[in-house]
Structure formats: C-alpha cells, structure tokens
Short mmCIF file of C-alpha atoms in Angstrom, two decimals:
data_model
loop_
_atom_site.label_atom_id
_atom_site.label_comp_id
_atom_site.label_asym_id
_atom_site.label_seq_id
_atom_site.Cartn_x
_atom_site.Cartn_y
_atom_site.Cartn_z
CA MET T 1 135.98 48.86 117.99
CA THR T 2 133.45 48.04 114.98
CA LYS T 3 130.89 50.56 116.48
CA ASN T 4 133.00 53.73 116.40
CA VAL T 5 133.48 52.73 112.83
CA PHE T 6 130.24 52.48 112.28
CA PHE T 7 128.95 55.50 113.96
CA ALA T 8 131.91 57.47 112.28
CA SER T 9 130.90 56.57 108.62
CA LYS T 10 127.95 57.62 109.56
CA ARG T 11 128.62 61.21 111.14
CA LEU T 12 130.80 61.47 107.48
CA ALA T 13 127.66 60.40 105.33
CA VAL T 14 125.54 63.11 106.98
CA ALA T 15 128.34 65.29 106.64
CA LEU T 16 128.76 64.97 103.02
CA ALA T 17 124.90 64.73 102.29
CA VAL T 18 124.54 68.55 104.16
CA LEU T 19 128.03 69.83 101.91
CA VAL T 20 125.72 68.50 98.86
CA ALA T 21 122.54 69.77 100.04
CA SER T 22 124.18 73.09 100.68
CA GLY T 23 125.83 72.91 97.21
CA GLN T 24 123.04 72.59 95.61
CA HIS T 25 120.80 75.13 97.52
CA GLN T 26 123.78 77.85 96.96
CA ARG T 27 123.51 76.90 93.13
CA ALA T 28 119.81 77.42 93.26
CA ALA T 29 120.09 80.77 95.18
CA VAL T 30 123.03 81.77 92.23
CA ALA T 31 120.25 80.82 89.18
CA ALA T 32 117.97 82.80 91.35
CA ASP T 33 120.27 85.99 91.45
CA ALA T 34 121.13 85.65 87.74
CA ALA T 35 117.36 85.88 86.53
CA THR T 36 116.41 88.60 89.01
CA PRO T 37 118.18 91.92 87.51
CA ARG T 38 120.65 93.47 89.87
CA TYR T 39 120.01 97.08 88.20
CA ALA T 40 117.46 97.78 85.48
CA ILE T 41 116.86 101.05 82.81
CA ALA T 42 113.96 102.55 80.46
CA ILE T 43 114.13 105.61 78.11
CA HIS T 44 111.24 107.61 76.84
CA GLY T 45 111.74 109.91 73.76
CA GLY T 46 108.16 111.23 73.73
CA ALA T 47 104.41 109.60 73.18
CA GLY T 48 102.93 110.82 69.72
CA GLU T 49 102.17 110.15 66.11
CA TRP T 50 106.59 110.34 64.74
CA ALA T 51 104.84 110.09 61.02
CA ASN T 52 106.81 110.03 58.26
CA LEU T 53 110.03 109.45 59.81
CA THR T 54 112.29 108.99 56.64
CA PRO T 55 115.05 105.89 57.04
CA GLU T 56 117.68 108.31 57.62
CA LYS T 57 115.30 109.98 60.51
CA ARG T 58 114.61 106.53 62.21
CA ALA T 59 118.34 105.60 61.55
CA GLU T 60 119.63 108.40 63.85
CA MET T 61 116.54 108.08 66.36
CA MET T 62 117.38 104.98 66.64
CA ALA T 63 121.07 104.86 67.24
CA ASP T 64 120.40 108.40 69.93
CA LEU T 65 118.14 105.92 72.15
CA GLU T 66 120.74 103.01 71.81
CA GLN T 67 123.32 105.92 73.08
CA ALA T 68 121.84 107.42 75.45
CA LEU T 69 120.34 103.75 77.08
CA GLY T 70 123.80 102.64 76.71
CA ALA T 71 125.30 105.52 78.55
CA GLY T 72 123.04 105.05 81.44
CA ARG T 73 123.24 101.05 81.74
CA ASP T 74 127.05 101.74 81.77
CA VAL T 75 126.65 103.62 84.29
CA LEU T 76 124.54 101.16 86.22
CA ALA T 77 126.75 98.22 85.67
CA LYS T 78 129.47 100.13 87.59
CA GLY T 79 127.33 99.75 90.30
CA GLY T 80 126.33 103.92 89.79
CA SER T 81 123.74 105.33 91.07
CA SER T 82 120.28 105.36 89.50
CA LEU T 83 120.02 109.45 90.04
CA ASP T 84 123.44 109.71 87.76
CA ALA T 85 122.54 106.86 85.27
CA VAL T 86 118.83 108.88 84.87
CA GLU T 87 121.25 112.27 84.29
CA GLN T 88 123.73 110.72 81.72
CA ALA T 89 120.50 109.13 79.48
CA ILE T 90 118.21 111.64 79.47
CA ARG T 91 121.85 114.27 79.31
CA VAL T 92 121.92 112.37 75.62
CA LEU T 93 118.06 112.63 74.56
CA GLU T 94 118.35 116.40 75.41
CA ASP T 95 121.65 116.64 73.06
CA ALA T 96 119.78 114.67 70.39
CA PRO T 97 118.10 116.93 67.66
CA PRO T 98 115.16 114.43 67.00
CA PHE T 99 113.64 114.85 70.54
CA ASN T 100 112.29 118.00 72.02
CA ALA T 101 114.29 117.84 74.65
CA GLY T 102 117.09 120.81 74.68
CA ARG T 103 118.57 120.73 71.06
CA GLY T 104 115.84 119.97 68.98
CA ALA T 105 113.37 122.31 71.38
CA THR T 106 109.94 123.73 70.18
CA PHE T 107 109.28 127.40 69.79
CA THR T 108 106.82 128.82 71.93
CA ALA T 109 104.31 131.30 70.59
CA THR T 110 107.18 134.18 70.85
CA GLY T 111 109.83 132.30 68.98
CA GLN T 112 111.39 131.60 72.21
CA HIS T 113 112.98 128.30 74.18
CA GLN T 114 111.52 127.73 77.50
CA LEU T 115 113.08 124.39 78.76
CA ASP T 116 111.67 122.10 81.63
CA ALA T 117 112.86 119.34 83.77
CA SER T 118 112.61 117.35 86.91
CA ILE T 119 114.59 114.41 88.69
CA MET T 120 113.84 112.73 91.93
CA ASN T 121 115.26 109.96 94.49
CA GLY T 122 113.30 106.90 95.61
CA ALA T 123 115.49 106.33 98.48
CA ASP T 124 114.10 109.78 100.02
CA ARG T 125 111.82 111.46 97.98
CA SER T 126 113.80 114.76 97.53
CA ALA T 127 113.24 116.19 94.12
CA GLY T 128 114.27 118.96 91.89
CA ALA T 129 113.20 120.67 88.99
CA VAL T 130 113.14 123.52 86.84
CA ALA T 131 110.61 125.82 85.00
CA GLY T 132 111.64 127.47 81.55
CA ALA T 133 115.34 127.27 81.08
CA MET T 134 116.30 129.69 77.99
CA THR T 135 119.98 129.16 78.11
CA VAL T 136 120.97 125.55 79.53
CA LYS T 137 122.31 123.25 77.68
CA ASN T 138 121.32 120.01 79.74
CA PRO T 139 118.30 121.40 82.61
CA ILE T 140 118.36 118.12 83.47
CA ALA T 141 121.98 118.60 85.47
CA LEU T 142 120.14 122.00 86.45
CA ALA T 143 117.36 120.17 88.25
CA ARG T 144 119.70 118.20 89.79
CA ARG T 145 121.29 121.00 91.62
CA VAL T 146 118.13 122.17 92.67
CA MET T 147 117.68 118.85 94.51
CA THR T 148 121.21 119.13 96.19
CA ASP T 149 122.26 122.47 95.98
CA THR T 150 118.85 124.01 97.32
CA LYS T 151 116.15 123.33 99.90
CA HIS T 152 113.44 123.97 97.19
CA VAL T 153 112.35 121.57 94.87
CA LEU T 154 110.84 124.16 91.87
CA ILE T 155 112.18 127.33 90.17
CA ALA T 156 110.63 128.69 87.65
CA GLY T 157 111.24 131.84 85.26
CA GLU T 158 113.78 133.93 85.26
CA GLY T 159 115.87 132.45 88.39
CA VAL T 160 116.54 129.57 86.36
CA ASP T 161 118.79 131.15 84.33
CA ARG T 162 120.55 133.30 87.22
CA PHE T 163 120.75 130.02 89.26
CA ALA T 164 122.51 128.20 86.10
CA ARG T 165 125.50 130.83 85.94
CA GLU T 166 125.53 130.44 89.94
CA SER T 167 125.18 126.98 89.64
CA GLY T 168 128.22 126.58 86.79
CA VAL T 169 126.57 124.34 84.59
CA GLU T 170 126.89 124.74 80.99
CA LEU T 171 125.25 127.84 79.25
CA VAL T 172 124.23 128.14 75.69
CA ALA T 173 122.74 131.19 73.47
CA PRO T 174 119.34 130.24 72.60
CA GLU T 175 119.92 129.73 68.86
CA TYR T 176 121.74 126.22 69.95
CA PHE T 177 118.60 124.92 70.89
CA TRP T 178 116.96 125.33 67.53
CA THR T 179 117.23 123.36 64.15
CA ASP T 180 116.25 123.63 60.42
CA GLU T 181 113.54 121.03 60.63
CA THR T 182 111.87 123.02 64.24
CA ARG T 183 112.03 126.14 62.88
CA ARG T 184 110.37 124.59 59.78
CA GLU T 185 107.54 123.78 62.10
CA PHE T 186 107.36 126.85 64.09
CA GLU T 187 106.77 128.93 60.89
CA LYS T 188 103.91 126.34 59.95
CA ALA T 189 102.36 126.92 63.12
CA LYS T 190 102.70 131.03 63.31
CA ALA T 191 100.91 130.58 59.61
CA ASP T 192 98.57 128.14 60.82
CA ALA T 193 97.53 130.11 63.84
CA ALA T 194 97.02 133.30 62.13
CA ASP T 195 94.64 131.10 58.93
CA SER T 196 92.78 130.08 61.86
CA GLN T 197 92.33 133.86 63.69
CA GLN T 198 91.17 135.16 60.39
CA ARG T 199 88.71 132.49 60.32
CA LYS T 200 87.41 133.35 63.57
CA SER T 201 87.30 136.17 62.75
CA THR T 202 84.72 136.20 60.07
CA GLY T 203 82.55 133.14 62.42
CA ASP T 204 83.77 129.94 61.20
CA GLY T 205 86.27 128.89 63.03
CA LYS T 206 86.25 126.22 65.54
CA LYS T 207 87.30 125.97 68.49
CA VAL T 208 89.65 122.74 69.40
CA SER T 209 90.59 121.92 72.94
CA VAL T 210 94.09 122.12 74.18
CA ASP T 211 93.74 118.58 75.92
CA LEU T 212 93.22 116.99 72.03
CA ARG T 213 95.28 119.34 69.37
CA PRO T 214 97.99 117.76 68.25
CA ASP T 215 101.31 118.27 69.36
CA HIS T 216 105.05 117.22 69.03
CA TYR T 217 105.28 115.17 72.40
CA GLY T 218 109.27 114.40 72.11
CA THR T 219 109.19 115.00 75.60
CA VAL T 220 112.66 112.68 77.34
CA GLY T 221 112.84 110.28 80.52
CA CYS T 222 114.34 107.76 82.32
CA VAL T 223 114.38 105.58 85.00
CA ALA T 224 116.55 103.53 86.86
CA LEU T 225 117.17 101.22 89.81
CA ASP T 226 120.83 100.49 90.56
CA THR T 227 122.62 97.84 92.27
CA HIS T 228 121.90 98.83 95.98
CA GLY T 229 117.92 99.14 95.55
CA ASN T 230 117.53 102.33 94.72
CA LEU T 231 114.97 103.55 92.54
CA ALA T 232 114.92 107.64 90.68
CA ALA T 233 113.17 108.80 87.90
CA GLY T 234 113.59 111.95 85.76
CA THR T 235 111.61 113.73 82.68
CA SER T 236 112.71 116.68 80.32
CA THR T 237 111.26 118.21 77.41
CA GLY T 238 111.09 121.41 75.41
CA GLY T 239 107.15 122.16 76.12
CA LEU T 240 103.78 122.31 73.87
CA SER T 241 104.90 123.79 70.74
CA MET T 242 103.41 127.60 70.42
CA LYS T 243 102.58 127.23 73.71
CA ARG T 244 102.10 130.94 75.61
CA PHE T 245 104.85 132.41 77.07
CA GLY T 246 105.58 130.78 80.90
CA ARG T 247 103.29 128.38 80.31
CA VAL T 248 104.46 125.28 82.40
CA GLY T 249 103.39 121.22 81.64
CA ASP T 250 104.13 118.56 84.16
CA SER T 251 107.55 117.32 83.07
CA PRO T 252 108.61 120.12 86.34
CA ILE T 253 105.68 119.05 88.16
CA ILE T 254 106.71 115.97 90.93
CA GLY T 255 104.02 113.64 90.84
CA ALA T 256 102.26 114.90 87.46
CA GLY T 257 105.05 114.35 84.97
CA THR T 258 107.83 112.36 87.07
CA TYR T 259 107.85 110.12 90.54
CA ALA T 260 110.07 107.84 92.27
CA ASP T 261 109.57 105.82 95.38
CA ASN T 262 111.61 102.66 96.77
CA GLU T 263 108.70 101.26 98.06
CA THR T 264 106.62 101.21 94.97
CA CYS T 265 108.59 102.53 91.57
CA ALA T 266 110.20 105.26 89.52
CA ILE T 267 107.87 106.91 86.69
CA SER T 268 107.86 109.39 83.92
CA GLY T 269 105.52 110.68 81.76
CA THR T 270 105.08 112.11 78.12
CA GLY T 271 101.89 113.32 76.12
CA VAL T 272 99.78 116.22 76.83
CA GLY T 273 101.33 117.85 80.55
CA GLU T 274 97.47 119.52 80.74
CA LEU T 275 95.84 116.60 81.30
CA PHE T 276 99.11 114.87 83.63
CA ILE T 277 98.89 117.74 86.26
CA ARG T 278 94.70 117.67 86.26
CA ASN T 279 95.50 113.64 86.94
CA ALA T 280 97.99 113.79 88.82
CA VAL T 281 99.41 111.11 86.99
CA CYS T 282 102.53 109.89 88.25
CA TYR T 283 101.46 109.66 91.54
CA ASP T 284 98.56 108.05 90.89
CA VAL T 285 100.28 104.97 89.85
CA ILE T 286 102.42 105.03 93.16
CA ALA T 287 98.86 105.54 95.42
CA ARG T 288 97.60 102.10 92.97
CA MET T 289 100.62 100.31 94.08
CA ARG T 290 100.91 102.04 97.64
CA TYR T 291 97.36 101.86 99.04
CA GLY T 292 95.69 99.50 96.86
CA GLY T 293 97.90 96.31 95.82
CA ALA T 294 98.12 96.79 92.23
CA ALA T 295 100.95 95.05 90.20
CA LEU T 296 103.22 98.10 88.45
CA ALA T 297 102.00 97.07 85.24
CA GLU T 298 98.30 97.01 85.99
CA ALA T 299 98.93 100.53 88.04
CA VAL T 300 100.59 102.29 84.86
CA ALA T 301 97.73 101.00 82.12
CA VAL T 302 95.01 102.10 84.08
CA GLN T 303 96.39 105.86 83.03
CA ILE T 304 96.89 105.05 79.86
CA ASN T 305 94.07 102.91 79.31
CA GLU T 306 91.16 104.26 81.31
CA ARG T 307 92.03 107.75 82.55
CA LEU T 308 93.16 109.73 80.43
CA PRO T 309 91.93 110.30 76.59
CA LYS T 310 93.00 108.35 73.51
CA GLU T 311 96.15 110.19 71.58
CA THR T 312 97.62 112.10 74.62
CA ALA T 313 100.02 109.69 76.64
CA GLY T 314 103.01 107.48 77.27
CA LEU T 315 104.56 106.43 81.16
CA ILE T 316 107.67 104.09 81.50
CA ALA T 317 108.40 103.10 84.76
CA VAL T 318 110.75 100.43 87.05
CA ASN T 319 109.80 98.98 90.08
CA GLY T 320 112.67 97.40 92.89
CA ALA T 321 112.06 94.25 91.65
CA GLY T 322 113.66 95.30 88.19
CA GLU T 323 110.25 94.80 86.39
CA LEU T 324 110.15 97.18 82.84
CA VAL T 325 106.95 98.64 81.89
CA ALA T 326 105.95 100.90 78.75
CA GLU T 327 102.41 101.73 78.03
CA PHE T 328 101.31 105.02 75.66
CA ASN T 329 98.15 105.53 73.45
CA THR T 330 99.38 107.12 70.79
CA ALA T 331 100.87 105.75 67.53
CA ALA T 332 104.36 105.42 68.76
CA MET T 333 106.72 106.26 71.00
CA PRO T 334 110.32 106.24 71.32
CA ARG T 335 111.49 103.40 74.13
CA GLY T 336 114.75 101.78 75.36
CA PHE T 337 114.83 99.03 78.17
CA ALA T 338 118.53 97.42 79.75
CA ASN T 339 118.87 95.30 82.86
CA SER T 340 121.65 93.29 84.16
CA THR T 341 120.56 90.29 82.82
CA GLY T 342 121.36 90.50 78.73
CA ARG T 343 118.61 92.82 78.49
CA PHE T 344 119.06 95.78 75.88
CA ASP T 345 116.50 96.65 72.72
CA VAL T 346 115.23 100.08 71.35
CA ALA T 347 111.48 100.49 69.49
CA ILE T 348 109.68 103.21 67.68
CA GLU T 349 105.98 101.41 67.15
CA PRO T 350 104.35 99.29 69.09
CA GLU T 351 105.42 95.68 69.41
CA PRO T 352 103.68 93.53 66.98
CA THR T 353 100.87 91.58 68.03
CA PRO T 354 101.39 88.01 68.27
CA PRO T 355 98.79 86.54 65.50
CA ALA T 356 96.17 84.40 67.43
CA GLN T 357 96.21 80.76 67.45
CA GLU T 358 94.05 78.45 65.94
CA PRO T 359 92.71 75.89 68.12
CA ALA T 360 94.00 72.23 68.11
CA PRO T 361 92.09 69.64 65.89
CA ALA T 362 89.95 67.38 67.69
CA GLU T 363 91.73 64.20 67.82
CA ASN T 364 89.27 61.88 66.40
CA SER T 365 87.37 59.39 68.88
CA ARG T 366 87.26 55.84 68.31
#
C-alpha cells in the first residue's frame, strides 16, 4: 500500500513539473511573440532638400504623414492585407498637397501633369503600374487594377486614362493636381530655363547633368508586412519637374523604384529616377539578400552610400520579420514607421546622432 502511494505521489509530482514547465514555455513563447511584430509598415514622402519649411508647412506635412501611416496601420491591425494597407496609405499621400504625387504633382515642361505609380504583391510577385496618367485622382488605385484586372504589368500614355475610364476609378480635371505653390515653381522653372537657353546661345552656358540637377523629389511610397506574412510595396509620383512630355521615371518600373518578394523584402524608392533605372536599385537590394545572404539594412545601405551619388536617393523597406529600414543621402526624407508592438513615429530630417561617449576614467591603481 505504501509502495503504491509512493509511486502515485511520484507520478503526480512529475505531472505537476511538466505542467509548470509547459506553462513557463507558453509564457516565454507569448513574450517572444509580443516582441516580434505581427505586422509592420513604413511610408516615405520623397527624398530631397525640403529646405525652408515654414512651421505651418512642417505641421501640415507631419499631420499628413501621421494620417497616411495611421490609415495603413489600421488596415493591418484589423487583419487586412499588405496590398490594401499600401494602397490606402499612398492614397492619403496622393491627396496631400505637400508631396509630389496626385494633388501637388509637379508640372511637365509643357505645363501638364503626368503621374506614375506601381504596386507589387510579395506573395506571388504580381505587379501593376501606370505611367503618364493625366486625369486619374489616385494613380496607385489604377496601378492595382492593372495588376488584378489585366494580364499586363505596365500601361502607359494615352492608354492609362482610357483604362481608367473603363475601370471606373475616380477621375478629375487636370487642374485638380496643381496648387499655388507648384504653379509658382513652374513659372520660376520656365524663367530659369529661358535664361539658361539665352546664356547657352551666347556661349557662356554650362551643361548640367540631369542626374545631379536639384529637383523636387516628393515621390511617395509605402511598404508593409501583414499578419498573414505577406509583403507588398507601392510607389507614386508626379515625376521630374519640367520633364519632357512622355518622360517616365523609376516609380512605375518594377525592379527600379518598387519591388516586393516574401522571401526577401518589400522596398520603395525615391530620388533621381534615371539613376534608379540604370542601377535596378530595388531589385539589387532583393538580389543581395537572396543570392548574397545580405541582411536587409546592409543591402539597403549599399545602395544609398555606395551605388548612388549624394543628394539623389532614399529607400524604405521591410522584411518578413517585420524589420523596418529607411536610408537616404539627401538632406531630408519625410517618413513614418508603425508596427504591432506599438511603434508609431514620423520624421522629416535625419535622426540626431547621439553624442560620442567619453571613455570612463581609469580606476586609480593601488
């Protein structure tokens, strides 16, 4: 009898120990899950100088960034797709006049607006893009229709607005896109161009490379990871200020200004489009991760610090682990980050560099 009681007690003790250990393991797993983002999102409003921002303009820009970031974050928090989050965040930025996308887009050399956008699904690498939209209120929405409703990837020129009419997306008059500020920029650019032409005709003009000429880089973009583990990226722009009619930059070019792949990352670029196209910047990040085993931050930093000239570029990216990265080599890049751990922050200028730590005084020897 005593022997049976002993073994019963021993079995009970073992069971209790297993139960306790199981509970500790579950608590550790919960803690680990809480520390790992189930979703993550980043946005950008264009790499550039963003000089002479008035307090009012800065406040407006920060509010627009927060609204766009919140719109995308809310989609993800409710279990929505990364594609929906990217589209919603970019739509907000397209409607915000401070940025060069949608309302607030730059003027072409002939005084028109031609908007470009692209979106990509990291789950199957499907993509859609438009180049040269002239009456589409939210080009990112039409780019997604190209991806879902056609067998194509890119529609350009006159076909864009025709496809928009067939798709039933919201259309606007061309005047919707310009603001008083962009109109002033256009008039000044025309005057500068005329002056440059006059100097060139007298033999004292100097040719300036299109790669390095300062311009309004207010392209917008978004990358996201959803709770289903899928990545997506999107980019939208009004294009290069005073561009020649029909010029297309990197924003609608998959692999140049946008890319998403669940196995590596989702990425969106901003800056001098010709450089992004020549260097296949966004795909190069993917390739360094896929074939070279580079970490996300390393692959992005190489583009900004080694492959592209100063004052020309910015990138945002997110990987399947929810790691968010932003790099730019310009004076500023409006941007924002949010994830399921509670992070939610926006900024314009670079983060301040922490002061160098002075070495601790050596202890007196005895």
